[in-house]
Tab-separated table of C-alpha atoms in Angstrom:
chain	number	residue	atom	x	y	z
A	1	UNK	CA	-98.909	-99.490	-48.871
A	2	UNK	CA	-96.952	-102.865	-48.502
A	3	UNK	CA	-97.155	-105.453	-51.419
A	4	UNK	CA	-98.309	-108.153	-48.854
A	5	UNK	CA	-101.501	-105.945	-48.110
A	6	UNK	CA	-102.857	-105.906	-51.749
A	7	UNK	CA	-104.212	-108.781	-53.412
A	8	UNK	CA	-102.532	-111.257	-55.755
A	9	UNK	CA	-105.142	-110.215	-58.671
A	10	UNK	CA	-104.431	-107.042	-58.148
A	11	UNK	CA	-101.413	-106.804	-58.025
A	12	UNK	CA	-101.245	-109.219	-61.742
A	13	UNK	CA	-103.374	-106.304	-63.357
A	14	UNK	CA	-101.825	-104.588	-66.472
A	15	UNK	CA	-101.172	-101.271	-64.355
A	16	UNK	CA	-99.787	-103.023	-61.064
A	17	UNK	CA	-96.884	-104.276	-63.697
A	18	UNK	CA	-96.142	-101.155	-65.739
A	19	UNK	CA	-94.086	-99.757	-62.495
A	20	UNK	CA	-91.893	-103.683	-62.754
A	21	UNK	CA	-89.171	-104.240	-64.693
A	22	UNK	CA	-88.622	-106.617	-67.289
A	23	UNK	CA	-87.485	-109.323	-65.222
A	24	UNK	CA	-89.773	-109.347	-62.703
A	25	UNK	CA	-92.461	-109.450	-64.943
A	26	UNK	CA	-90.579	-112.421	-66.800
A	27	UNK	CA	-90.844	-114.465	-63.754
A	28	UNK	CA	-93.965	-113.786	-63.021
A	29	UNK	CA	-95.627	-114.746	-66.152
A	30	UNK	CA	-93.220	-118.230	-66.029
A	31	UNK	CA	-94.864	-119.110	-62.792
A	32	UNK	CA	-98.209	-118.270	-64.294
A	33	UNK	CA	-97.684	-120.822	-66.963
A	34	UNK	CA	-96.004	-123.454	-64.693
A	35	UNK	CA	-99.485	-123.129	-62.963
A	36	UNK	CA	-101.493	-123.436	-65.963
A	37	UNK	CA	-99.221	-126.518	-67.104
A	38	UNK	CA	-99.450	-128.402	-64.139
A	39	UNK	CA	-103.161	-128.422	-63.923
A	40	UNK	CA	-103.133	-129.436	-67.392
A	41	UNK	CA	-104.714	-133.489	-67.531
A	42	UNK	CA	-102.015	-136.200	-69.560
A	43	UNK	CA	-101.984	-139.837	-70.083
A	44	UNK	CA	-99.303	-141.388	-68.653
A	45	UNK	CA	-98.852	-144.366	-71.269
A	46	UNK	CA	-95.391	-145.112	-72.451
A	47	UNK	CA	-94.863	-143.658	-75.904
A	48	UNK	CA	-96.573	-146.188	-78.446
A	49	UNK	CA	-94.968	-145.734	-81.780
A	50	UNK	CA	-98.054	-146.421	-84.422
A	51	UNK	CA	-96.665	-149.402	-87.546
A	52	UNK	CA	-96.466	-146.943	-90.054
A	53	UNK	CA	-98.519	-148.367	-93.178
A	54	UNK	CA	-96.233	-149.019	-96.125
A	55	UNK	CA	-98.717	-149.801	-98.890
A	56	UNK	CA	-100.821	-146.317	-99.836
A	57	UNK	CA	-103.877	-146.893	-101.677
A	58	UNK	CA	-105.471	-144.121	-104.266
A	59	UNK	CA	-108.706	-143.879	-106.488
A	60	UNK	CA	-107.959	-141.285	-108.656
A	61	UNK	CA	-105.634	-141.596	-111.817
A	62	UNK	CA	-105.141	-137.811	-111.985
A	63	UNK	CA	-102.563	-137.930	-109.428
A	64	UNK	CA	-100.980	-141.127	-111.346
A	65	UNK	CA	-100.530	-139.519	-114.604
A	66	UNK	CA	-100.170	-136.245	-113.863
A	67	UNK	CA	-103.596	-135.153	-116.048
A	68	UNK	CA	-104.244	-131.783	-116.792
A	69	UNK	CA	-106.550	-129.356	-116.612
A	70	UNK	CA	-110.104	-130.446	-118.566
A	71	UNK	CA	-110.849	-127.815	-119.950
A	72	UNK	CA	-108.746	-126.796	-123.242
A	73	UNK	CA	-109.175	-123.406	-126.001
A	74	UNK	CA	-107.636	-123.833	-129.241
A	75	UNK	CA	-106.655	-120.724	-131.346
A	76	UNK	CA	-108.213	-118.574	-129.374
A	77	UNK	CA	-111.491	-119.436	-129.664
A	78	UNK	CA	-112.124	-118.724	-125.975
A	79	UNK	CA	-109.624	-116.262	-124.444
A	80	UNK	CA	-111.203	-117.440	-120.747
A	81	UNK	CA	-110.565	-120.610	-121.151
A	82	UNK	CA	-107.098	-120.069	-122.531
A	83	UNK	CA	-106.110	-118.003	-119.755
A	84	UNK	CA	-107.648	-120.706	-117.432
A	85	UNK	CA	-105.386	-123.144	-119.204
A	86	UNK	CA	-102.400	-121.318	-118.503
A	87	UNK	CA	-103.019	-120.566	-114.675
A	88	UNK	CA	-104.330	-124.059	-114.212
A	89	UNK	CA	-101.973	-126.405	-115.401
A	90	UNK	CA	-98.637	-127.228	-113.770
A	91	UNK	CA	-96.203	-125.270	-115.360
A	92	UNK	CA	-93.809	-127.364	-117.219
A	93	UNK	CA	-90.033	-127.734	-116.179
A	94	UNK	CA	-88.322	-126.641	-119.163
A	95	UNK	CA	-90.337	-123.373	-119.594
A	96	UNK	CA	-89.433	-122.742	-116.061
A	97	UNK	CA	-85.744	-122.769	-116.978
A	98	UNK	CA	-86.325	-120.629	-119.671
A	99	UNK	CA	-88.109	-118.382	-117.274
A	100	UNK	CA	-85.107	-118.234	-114.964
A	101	UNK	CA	-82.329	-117.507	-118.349
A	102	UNK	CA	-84.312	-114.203	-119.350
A	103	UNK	CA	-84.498	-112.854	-115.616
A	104	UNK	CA	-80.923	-113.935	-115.170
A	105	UNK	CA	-79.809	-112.046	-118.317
A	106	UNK	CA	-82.154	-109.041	-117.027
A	107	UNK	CA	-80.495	-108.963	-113.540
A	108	UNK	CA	-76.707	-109.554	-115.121
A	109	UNK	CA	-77.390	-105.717	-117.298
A	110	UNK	CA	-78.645	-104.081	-113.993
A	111	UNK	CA	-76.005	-105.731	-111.540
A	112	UNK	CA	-72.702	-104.267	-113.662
A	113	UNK	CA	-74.919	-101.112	-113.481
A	114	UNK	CA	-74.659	-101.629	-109.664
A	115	UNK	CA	-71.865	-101.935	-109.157
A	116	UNK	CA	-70.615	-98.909	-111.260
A	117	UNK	CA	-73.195	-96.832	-109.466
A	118	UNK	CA	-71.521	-98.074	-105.986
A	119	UNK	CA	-67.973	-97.394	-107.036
A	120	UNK	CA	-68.386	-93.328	-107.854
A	121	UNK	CA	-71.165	-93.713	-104.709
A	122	UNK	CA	-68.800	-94.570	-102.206
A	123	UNK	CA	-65.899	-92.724	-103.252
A	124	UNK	CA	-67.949	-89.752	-103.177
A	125	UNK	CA	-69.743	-90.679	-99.591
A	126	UNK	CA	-65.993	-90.824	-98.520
A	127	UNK	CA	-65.124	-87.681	-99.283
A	128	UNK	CA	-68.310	-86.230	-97.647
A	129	UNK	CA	-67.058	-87.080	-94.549
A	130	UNK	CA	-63.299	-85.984	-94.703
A	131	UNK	CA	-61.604	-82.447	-93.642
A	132	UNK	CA	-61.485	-79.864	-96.164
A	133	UNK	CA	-57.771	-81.050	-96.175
A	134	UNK	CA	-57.864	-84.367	-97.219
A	135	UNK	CA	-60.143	-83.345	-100.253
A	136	UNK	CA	-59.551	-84.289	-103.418
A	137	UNK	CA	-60.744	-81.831	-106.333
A	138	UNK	CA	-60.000	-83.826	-109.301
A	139	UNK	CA	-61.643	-86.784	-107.940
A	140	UNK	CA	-65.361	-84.971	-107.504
A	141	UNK	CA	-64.963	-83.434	-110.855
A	142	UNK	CA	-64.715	-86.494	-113.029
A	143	UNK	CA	-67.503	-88.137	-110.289
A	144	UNK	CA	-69.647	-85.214	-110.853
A	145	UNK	CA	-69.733	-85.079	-114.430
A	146	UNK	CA	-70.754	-89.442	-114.929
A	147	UNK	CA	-73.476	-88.727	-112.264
A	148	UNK	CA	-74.672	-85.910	-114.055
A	149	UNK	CA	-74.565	-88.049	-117.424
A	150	UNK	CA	-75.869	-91.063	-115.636
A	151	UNK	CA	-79.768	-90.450	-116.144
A	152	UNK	CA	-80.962	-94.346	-115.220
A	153	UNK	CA	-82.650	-94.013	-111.804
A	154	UNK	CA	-80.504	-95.019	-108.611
A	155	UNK	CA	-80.389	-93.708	-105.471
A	156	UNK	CA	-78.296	-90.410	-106.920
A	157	UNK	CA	-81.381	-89.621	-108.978
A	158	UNK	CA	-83.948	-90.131	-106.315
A	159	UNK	CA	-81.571	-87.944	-103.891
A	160	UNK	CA	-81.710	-85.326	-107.017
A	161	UNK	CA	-85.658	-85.312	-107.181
A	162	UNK	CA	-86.757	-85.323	-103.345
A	163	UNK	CA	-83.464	-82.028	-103.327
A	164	UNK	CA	-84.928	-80.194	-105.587
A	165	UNK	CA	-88.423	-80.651	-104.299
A	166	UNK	CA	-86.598	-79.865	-100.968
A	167	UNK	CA	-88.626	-82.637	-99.001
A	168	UNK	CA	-87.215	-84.646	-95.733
A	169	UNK	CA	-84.233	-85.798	-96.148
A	170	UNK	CA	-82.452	-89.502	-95.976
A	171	UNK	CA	-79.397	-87.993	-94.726
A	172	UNK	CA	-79.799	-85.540	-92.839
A	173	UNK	CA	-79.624	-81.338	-92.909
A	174	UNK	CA	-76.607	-80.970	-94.339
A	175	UNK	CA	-77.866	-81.521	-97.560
A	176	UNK	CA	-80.577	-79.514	-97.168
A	177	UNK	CA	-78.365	-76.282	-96.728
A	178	UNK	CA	-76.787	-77.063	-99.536
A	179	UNK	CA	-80.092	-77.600	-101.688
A	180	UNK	CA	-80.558	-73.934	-101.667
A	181	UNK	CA	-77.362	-72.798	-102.851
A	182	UNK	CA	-77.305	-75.613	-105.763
A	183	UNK	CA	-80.131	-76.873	-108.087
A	184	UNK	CA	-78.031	-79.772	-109.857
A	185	UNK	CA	-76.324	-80.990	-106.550
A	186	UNK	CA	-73.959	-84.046	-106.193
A	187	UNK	CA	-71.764	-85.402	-102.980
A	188	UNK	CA	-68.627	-83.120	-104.343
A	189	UNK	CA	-70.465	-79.860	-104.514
A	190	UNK	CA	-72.218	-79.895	-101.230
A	191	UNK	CA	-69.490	-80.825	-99.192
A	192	UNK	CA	-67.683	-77.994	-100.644
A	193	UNK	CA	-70.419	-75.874	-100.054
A	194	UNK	CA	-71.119	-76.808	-96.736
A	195	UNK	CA	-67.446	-76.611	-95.161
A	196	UNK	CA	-68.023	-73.058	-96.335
A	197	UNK	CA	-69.581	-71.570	-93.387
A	198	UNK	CA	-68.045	-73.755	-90.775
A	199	UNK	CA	-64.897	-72.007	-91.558
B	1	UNK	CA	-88.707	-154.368	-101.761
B	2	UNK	CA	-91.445	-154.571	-104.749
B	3	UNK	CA	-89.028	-156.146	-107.404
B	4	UNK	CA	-91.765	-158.459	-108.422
B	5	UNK	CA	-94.075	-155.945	-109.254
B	6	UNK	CA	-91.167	-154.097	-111.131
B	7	UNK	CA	-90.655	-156.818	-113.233
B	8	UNK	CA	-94.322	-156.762	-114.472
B	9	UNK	CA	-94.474	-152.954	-115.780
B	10	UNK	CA	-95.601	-153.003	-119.401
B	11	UNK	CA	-96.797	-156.552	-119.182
B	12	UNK	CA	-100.578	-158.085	-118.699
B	13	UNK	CA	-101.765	-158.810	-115.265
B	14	UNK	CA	-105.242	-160.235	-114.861
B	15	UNK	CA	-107.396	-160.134	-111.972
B	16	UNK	CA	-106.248	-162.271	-109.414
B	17	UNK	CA	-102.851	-161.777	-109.764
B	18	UNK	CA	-100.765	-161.461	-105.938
B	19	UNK	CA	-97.658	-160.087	-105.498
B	20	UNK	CA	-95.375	-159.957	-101.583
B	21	UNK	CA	-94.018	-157.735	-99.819
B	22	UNK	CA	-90.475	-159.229	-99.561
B	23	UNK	CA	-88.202	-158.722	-96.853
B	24	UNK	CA	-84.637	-157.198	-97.299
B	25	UNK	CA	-82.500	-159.958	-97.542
B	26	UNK	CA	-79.377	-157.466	-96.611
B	27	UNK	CA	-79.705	-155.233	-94.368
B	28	UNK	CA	-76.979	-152.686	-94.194
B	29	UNK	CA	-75.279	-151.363	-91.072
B	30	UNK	CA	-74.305	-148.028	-91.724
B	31	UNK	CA	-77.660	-146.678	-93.076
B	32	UNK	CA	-81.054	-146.682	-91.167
B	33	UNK	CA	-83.985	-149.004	-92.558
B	34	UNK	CA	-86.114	-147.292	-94.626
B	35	UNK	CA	-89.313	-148.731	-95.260
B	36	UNK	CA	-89.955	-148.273	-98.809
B	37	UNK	CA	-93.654	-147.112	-99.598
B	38	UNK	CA	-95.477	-147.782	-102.531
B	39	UNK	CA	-98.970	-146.106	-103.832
B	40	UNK	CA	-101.219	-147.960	-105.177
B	41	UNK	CA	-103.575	-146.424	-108.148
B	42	UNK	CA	-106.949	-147.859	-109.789
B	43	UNK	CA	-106.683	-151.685	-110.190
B	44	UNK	CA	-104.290	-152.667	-107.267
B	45	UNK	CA	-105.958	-153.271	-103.871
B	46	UNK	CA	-103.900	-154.096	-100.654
B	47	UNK	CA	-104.798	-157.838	-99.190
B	48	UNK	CA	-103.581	-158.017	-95.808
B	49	UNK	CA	-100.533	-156.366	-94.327
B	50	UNK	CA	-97.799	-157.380	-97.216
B	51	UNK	CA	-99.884	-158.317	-99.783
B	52	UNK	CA	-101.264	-156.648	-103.504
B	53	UNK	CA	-103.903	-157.921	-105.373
B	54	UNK	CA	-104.654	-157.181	-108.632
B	55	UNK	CA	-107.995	-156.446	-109.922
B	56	UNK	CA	-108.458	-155.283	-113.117
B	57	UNK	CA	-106.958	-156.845	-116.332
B	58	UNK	CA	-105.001	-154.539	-118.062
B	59	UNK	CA	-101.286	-153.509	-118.380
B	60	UNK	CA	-99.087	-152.629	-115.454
B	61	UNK	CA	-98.210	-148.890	-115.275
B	62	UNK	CA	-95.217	-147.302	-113.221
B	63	UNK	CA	-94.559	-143.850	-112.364
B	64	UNK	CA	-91.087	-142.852	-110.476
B	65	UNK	CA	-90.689	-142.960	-107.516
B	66	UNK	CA	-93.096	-145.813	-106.238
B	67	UNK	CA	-96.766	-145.119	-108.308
B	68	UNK	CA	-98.251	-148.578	-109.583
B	69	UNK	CA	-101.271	-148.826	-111.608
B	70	UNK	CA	-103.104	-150.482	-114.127
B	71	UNK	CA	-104.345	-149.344	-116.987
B	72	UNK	CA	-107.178	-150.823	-119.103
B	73	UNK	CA	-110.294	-150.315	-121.131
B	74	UNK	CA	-113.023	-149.236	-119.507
B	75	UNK	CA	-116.429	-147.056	-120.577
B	76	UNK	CA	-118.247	-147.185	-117.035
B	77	UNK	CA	-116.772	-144.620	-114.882
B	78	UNK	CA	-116.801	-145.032	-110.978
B	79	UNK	CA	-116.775	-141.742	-108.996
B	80	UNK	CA	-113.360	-140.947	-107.375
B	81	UNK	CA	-112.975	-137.803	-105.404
B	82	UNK	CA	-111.074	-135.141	-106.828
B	83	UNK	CA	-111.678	-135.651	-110.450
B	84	UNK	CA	-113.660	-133.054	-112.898
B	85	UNK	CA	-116.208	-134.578	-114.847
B	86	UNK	CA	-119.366	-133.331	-116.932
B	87	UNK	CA	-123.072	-133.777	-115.854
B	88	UNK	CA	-126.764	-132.938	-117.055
B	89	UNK	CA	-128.706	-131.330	-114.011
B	90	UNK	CA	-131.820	-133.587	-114.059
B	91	UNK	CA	-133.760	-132.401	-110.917
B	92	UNK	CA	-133.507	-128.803	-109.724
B	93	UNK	CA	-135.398	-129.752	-105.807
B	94	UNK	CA	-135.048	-127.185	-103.025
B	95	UNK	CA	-131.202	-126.620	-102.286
B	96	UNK	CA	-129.856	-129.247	-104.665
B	97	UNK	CA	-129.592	-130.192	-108.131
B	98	UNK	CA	-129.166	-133.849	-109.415
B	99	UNK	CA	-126.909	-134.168	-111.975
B	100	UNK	CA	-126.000	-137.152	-113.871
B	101	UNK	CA	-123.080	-138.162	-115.064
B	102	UNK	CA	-123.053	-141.672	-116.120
B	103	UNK	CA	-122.235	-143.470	-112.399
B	104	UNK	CA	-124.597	-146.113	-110.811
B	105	UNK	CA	-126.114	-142.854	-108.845
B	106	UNK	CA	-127.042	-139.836	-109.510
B	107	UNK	CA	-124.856	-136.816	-107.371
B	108	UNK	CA	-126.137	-134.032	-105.823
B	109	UNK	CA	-124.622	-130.668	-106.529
B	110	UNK	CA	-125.797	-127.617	-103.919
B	111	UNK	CA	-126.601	-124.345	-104.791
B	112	UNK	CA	-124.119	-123.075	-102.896
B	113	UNK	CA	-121.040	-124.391	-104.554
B	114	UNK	CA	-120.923	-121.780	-106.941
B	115	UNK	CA	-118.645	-118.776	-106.802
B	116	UNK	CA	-120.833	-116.090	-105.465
B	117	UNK	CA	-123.553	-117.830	-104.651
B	118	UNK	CA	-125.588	-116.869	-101.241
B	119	UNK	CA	-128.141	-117.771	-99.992
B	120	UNK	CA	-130.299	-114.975	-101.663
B	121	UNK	CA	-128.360	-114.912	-104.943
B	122	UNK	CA	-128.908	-118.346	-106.546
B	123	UNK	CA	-126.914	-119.568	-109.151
B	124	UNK	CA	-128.980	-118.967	-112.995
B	125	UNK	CA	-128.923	-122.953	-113.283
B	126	UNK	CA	-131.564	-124.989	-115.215
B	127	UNK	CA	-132.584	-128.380	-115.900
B	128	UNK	CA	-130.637	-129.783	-118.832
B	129	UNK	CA	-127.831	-127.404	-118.256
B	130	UNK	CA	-124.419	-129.183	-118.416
B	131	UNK	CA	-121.892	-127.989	-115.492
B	132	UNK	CA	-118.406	-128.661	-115.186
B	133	UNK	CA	-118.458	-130.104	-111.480
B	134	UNK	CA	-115.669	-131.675	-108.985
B	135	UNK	CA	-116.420	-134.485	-106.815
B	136	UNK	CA	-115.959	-134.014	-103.142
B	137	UNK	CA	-117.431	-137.234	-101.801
B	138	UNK	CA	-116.952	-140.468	-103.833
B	139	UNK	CA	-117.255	-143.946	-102.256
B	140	UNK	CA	-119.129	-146.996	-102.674
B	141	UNK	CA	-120.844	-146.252	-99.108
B	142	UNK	CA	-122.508	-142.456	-99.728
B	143	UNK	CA	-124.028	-140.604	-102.283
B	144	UNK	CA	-121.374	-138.042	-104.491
B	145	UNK	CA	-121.419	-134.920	-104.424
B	146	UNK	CA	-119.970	-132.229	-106.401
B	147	UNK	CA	-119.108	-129.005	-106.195
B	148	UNK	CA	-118.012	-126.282	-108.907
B	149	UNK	CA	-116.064	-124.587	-106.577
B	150	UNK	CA	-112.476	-124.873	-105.281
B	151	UNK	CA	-111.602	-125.534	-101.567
B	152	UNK	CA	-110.594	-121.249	-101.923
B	153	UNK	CA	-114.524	-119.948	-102.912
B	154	UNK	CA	-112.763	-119.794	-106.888
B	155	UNK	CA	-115.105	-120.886	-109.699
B	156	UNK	CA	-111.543	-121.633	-111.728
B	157	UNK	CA	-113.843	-122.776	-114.907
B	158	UNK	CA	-116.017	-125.208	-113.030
B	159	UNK	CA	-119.609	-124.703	-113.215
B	160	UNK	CA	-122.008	-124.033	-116.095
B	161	UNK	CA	-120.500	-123.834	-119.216
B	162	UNK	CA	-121.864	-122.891	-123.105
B	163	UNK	CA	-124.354	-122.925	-125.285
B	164	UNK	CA	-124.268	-124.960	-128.442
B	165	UNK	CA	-121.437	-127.543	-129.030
B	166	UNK	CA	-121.927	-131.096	-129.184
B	167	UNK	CA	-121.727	-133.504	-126.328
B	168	UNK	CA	-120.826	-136.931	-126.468
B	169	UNK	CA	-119.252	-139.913	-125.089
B	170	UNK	CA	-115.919	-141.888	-125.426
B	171	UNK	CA	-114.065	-144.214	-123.652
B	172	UNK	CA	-112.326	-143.655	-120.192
B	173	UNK	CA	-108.901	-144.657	-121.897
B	174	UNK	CA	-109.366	-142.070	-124.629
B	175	UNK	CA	-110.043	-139.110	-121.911
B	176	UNK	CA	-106.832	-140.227	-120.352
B	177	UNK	CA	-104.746	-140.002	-123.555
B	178	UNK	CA	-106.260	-136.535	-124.087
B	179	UNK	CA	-105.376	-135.369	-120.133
B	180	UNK	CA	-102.316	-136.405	-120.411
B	181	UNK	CA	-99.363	-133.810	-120.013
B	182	UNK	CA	-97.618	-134.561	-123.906
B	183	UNK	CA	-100.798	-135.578	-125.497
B	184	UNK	CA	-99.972	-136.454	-129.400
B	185	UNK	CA	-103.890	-136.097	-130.100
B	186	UNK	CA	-104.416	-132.902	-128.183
B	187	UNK	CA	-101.549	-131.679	-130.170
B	188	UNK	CA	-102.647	-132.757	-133.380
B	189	UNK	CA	-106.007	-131.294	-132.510
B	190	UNK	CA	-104.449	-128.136	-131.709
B	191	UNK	CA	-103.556	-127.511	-135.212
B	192	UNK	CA	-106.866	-127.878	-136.633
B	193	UNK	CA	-109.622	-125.491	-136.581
B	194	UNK	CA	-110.152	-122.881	-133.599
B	195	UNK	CA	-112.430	-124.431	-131.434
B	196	UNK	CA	-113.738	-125.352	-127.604
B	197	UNK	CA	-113.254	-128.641	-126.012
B	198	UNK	CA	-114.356	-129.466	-122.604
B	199	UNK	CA	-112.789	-133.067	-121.025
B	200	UNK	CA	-114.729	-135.306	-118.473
B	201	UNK	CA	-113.313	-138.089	-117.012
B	202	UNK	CA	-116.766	-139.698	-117.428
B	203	UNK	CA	-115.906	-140.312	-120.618
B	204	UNK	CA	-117.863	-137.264	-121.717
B	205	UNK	CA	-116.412	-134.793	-124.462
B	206	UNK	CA	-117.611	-131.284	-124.894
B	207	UNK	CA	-116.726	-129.586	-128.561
B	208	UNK	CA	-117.682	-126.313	-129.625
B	209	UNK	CA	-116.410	-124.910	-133.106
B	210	UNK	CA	-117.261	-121.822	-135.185
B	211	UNK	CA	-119.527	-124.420	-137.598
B	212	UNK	CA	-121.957	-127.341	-137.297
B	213	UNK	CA	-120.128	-129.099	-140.046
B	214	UNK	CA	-116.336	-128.518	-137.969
B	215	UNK	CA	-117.929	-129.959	-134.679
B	216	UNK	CA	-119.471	-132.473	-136.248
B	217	UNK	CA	-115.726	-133.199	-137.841
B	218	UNK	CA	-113.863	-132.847	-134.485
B	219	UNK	CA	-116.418	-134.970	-132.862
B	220	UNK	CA	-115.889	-137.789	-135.001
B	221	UNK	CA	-112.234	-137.498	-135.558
B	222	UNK	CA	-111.984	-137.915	-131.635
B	223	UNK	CA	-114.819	-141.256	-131.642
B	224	UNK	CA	-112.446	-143.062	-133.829
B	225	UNK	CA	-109.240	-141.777	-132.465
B	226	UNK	CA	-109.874	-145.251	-130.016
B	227	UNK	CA	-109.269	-147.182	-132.364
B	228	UNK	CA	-106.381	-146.221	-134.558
B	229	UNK	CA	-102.886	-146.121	-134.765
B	230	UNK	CA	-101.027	-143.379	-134.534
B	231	UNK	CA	-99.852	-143.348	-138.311
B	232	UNK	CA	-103.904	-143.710	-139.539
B	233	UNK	CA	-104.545	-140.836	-136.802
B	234	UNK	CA	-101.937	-138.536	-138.675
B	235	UNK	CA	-102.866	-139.352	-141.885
B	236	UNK	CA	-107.022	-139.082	-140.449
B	237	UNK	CA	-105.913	-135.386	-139.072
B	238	UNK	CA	-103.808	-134.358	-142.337
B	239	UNK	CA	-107.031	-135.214	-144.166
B	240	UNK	CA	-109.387	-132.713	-142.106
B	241	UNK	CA	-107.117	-129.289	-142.071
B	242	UNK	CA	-107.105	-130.015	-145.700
B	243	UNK	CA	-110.583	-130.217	-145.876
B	244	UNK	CA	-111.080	-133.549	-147.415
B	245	UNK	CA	-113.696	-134.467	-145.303
């Protein structure tokens, strides 16, 4: 059957468009909205700019002085209303900077962790993916022992956990082969173990 | 553009009182003209296109960048939307409660501006109850309304509030000096006894302490708190936590 024999509605239905490819069916919807634009009704005025009003007026003197919350709790004689006096009030610049100093100070301790844990990490990701030859042996030793003493949870912890629980894997099966030859796994022993066979 | 006005912060202005809109003298021709706005709080009213008037007679108050007000003494309060006050339901009719809360009027409050309220669940509200309310509509041309309810469905500590405590009545300036962000009589307050304080700005204080005798002592420290200085206030305050009074 020729296109021109079927019907413009049909031929706009869902399934009609499946068999079109993404260009076709780019078009097509343009057109529809030209169509739908045109018939669309505007006033043909030139563009009136309205005087913009420089003098604001305002009842209220809460937004003048900045008033607080009205209802207040002192010494805890109503926990509510002291937790109500905490969430509603504006919080106050300088406690904000405070704020920020103890998260900063937080995130410094776990950022030099980081970027320890990303040094022995991608050393030892490296040497995954070289040739038996171009192994290093002392290298994996020293990198095995600090992950094993390293006990704060990373990403070589988590790896540790979901091995030895032998679920799906992030990266792949060649870990996986080498979960069942070694508990207490790390990059250096699994590569080793894993070039094994394939010799 | 509103150097005049500048000028007058801190000093008296009575009713009556204009002040123009001046024109920039220089104009400069590297930057585009702004046209400086200027908000204009309780007291100040806008005559014409580029004119203020002033209509209360009090002392000229500035806030940065461009908030003029004036500030005076005043015990009636007018309704102005958006602020919390404290009313007495005085008619519970139907769908709506009347409260009063000291304005020329008294507002209606609906029983469905609670949190939770429906239609079949009515709010436990009776006559004589005092509610912590919000008004939505406020102008000389309708009757207010409140609602104890935020624009999200939240209750946020509007709406009924205790039993016992003492209510009672103050000045609009002395409310304002309590709301304000680094109050020196909240603060002194703070270090008193433990205790409850609800703030309208109807003038209308709220105290609730463990005794009769230490509301009865809060509720008078904060009556003459209007008309003290701050040194008499200290020494008023260092007094009471040592139980002199």
């Amino acid at each position: 059957m020729s296109d021109s024999k079927l019907s413009k509605n049909l031929l706009r239905m869902k399934f009609m468009q499946r068999g079109l490819d993404a260009e076709t069916r780019k078009q097509l919807e343009e057109d529809e909205r030209r169509i739908i634009s045109d018939e669309h009704w505007y006033l043909d005025l030139p563009e009136l700019r309205a005087r913009e009003n420089l003098i604001l007026e305002e009842q209220s003197l809460v937004s003048c002085e900045d008033l607080k919350y009205g209802r207040f709790s002192f010494k805890g004689f109503n926990p509510e209303v002291e937790k109500l006096m905490v969430t509603m009030n504006p919080k106050e610049e300088e406690e904000e900077r405070q704020e920020e100093e103890v998260s900063r100070m937080q995130t410094d301790v776990t950022d030099e962790e980081m970027a320890l844990r990303y040094e022995s990490l991608v050393g030892s990701m490296r040497k995954k993916f070289t040739r038996k030859k171009n192994q290093v042996s002392e290298e994996g030793d020293t990198e095995r022992v600090s992950l094993k003493r390293d006990q704060a949870s990373e990403e070589g912890d988590t790896k540790r956990v979901s091995l030895k629980r032998d679920q799906a894997s992030e990266e792949g099966d060649t870990e996986r082969v080498s979960r069942k030859r070694d508990q207490a796994s790390e990059e250096g022993d699994t590569k080793r173990v894993f070039l094994k066979p394939q010799d | 553009m509103f150097s005049g006005l500048r000028e007058k912060v801190g000093q008296v202005l009575v009713p009556g009182d204009e002040f123009s809109l001046e024109v920039q003298e220089t104009l400069s021709l590297t930057e585009p003209l702004k046209p400086e706005k200027v908000l204009l709080g309780p007291g100040l009213k806008r005559r014409g296109d580029r004119k203020l008037l002033v209509v209360k007679s009090g002392v000229l108050r500035h806030k940065q960048p461009h908030v003029f007000w004036v500030e005076n003494h005043q015990r009636r309060y007018v309704p102005a939307k958006g602020e919390t006050v404290i009313g007495i339901i005085t008619v519970k009719s139907g769908d709506v409660f009347k409260l009063d809360f000291g304005g020329s009027e008294q507002a209606s409050l609906s029983y469905l501006a609670f949190e939770g309220a429906t239609k079949r669940n009515r709010p436990n509200v009776q006559v004589g109850d005092l509610v912590f309310a919000q008004f939505i509509v406020a102008n000389q041309h309708m009757e207010p309304e409140l609602v104890c309810v935020d624009s999200a469905g939240r209750a946020n500590g509007l709406g009924v509030f205790g039993a016992g405590g003492l209510l009672f009545s103050v000045s609009l300036g002395l409310v304002r000096r309590l709301l304000r962000p680094r109050s020196d009589v909240l603060s002194d307050l703070q270090k008193l006894f433990p205790c409850e304080l609800v703030v309208g700005m109807n003038g209308r204080l709220w105290v609730k302490a463990s005794s009769v005798q230490q509301t009865l002592i809060i509720c008078n420290l904060l009556q003459s708190c209007e008309t003290m200085t701050t040194a008499q206030r200290q020494q008023l305050f260092r007094r009471a936590a040592q139980g002199a009074l």
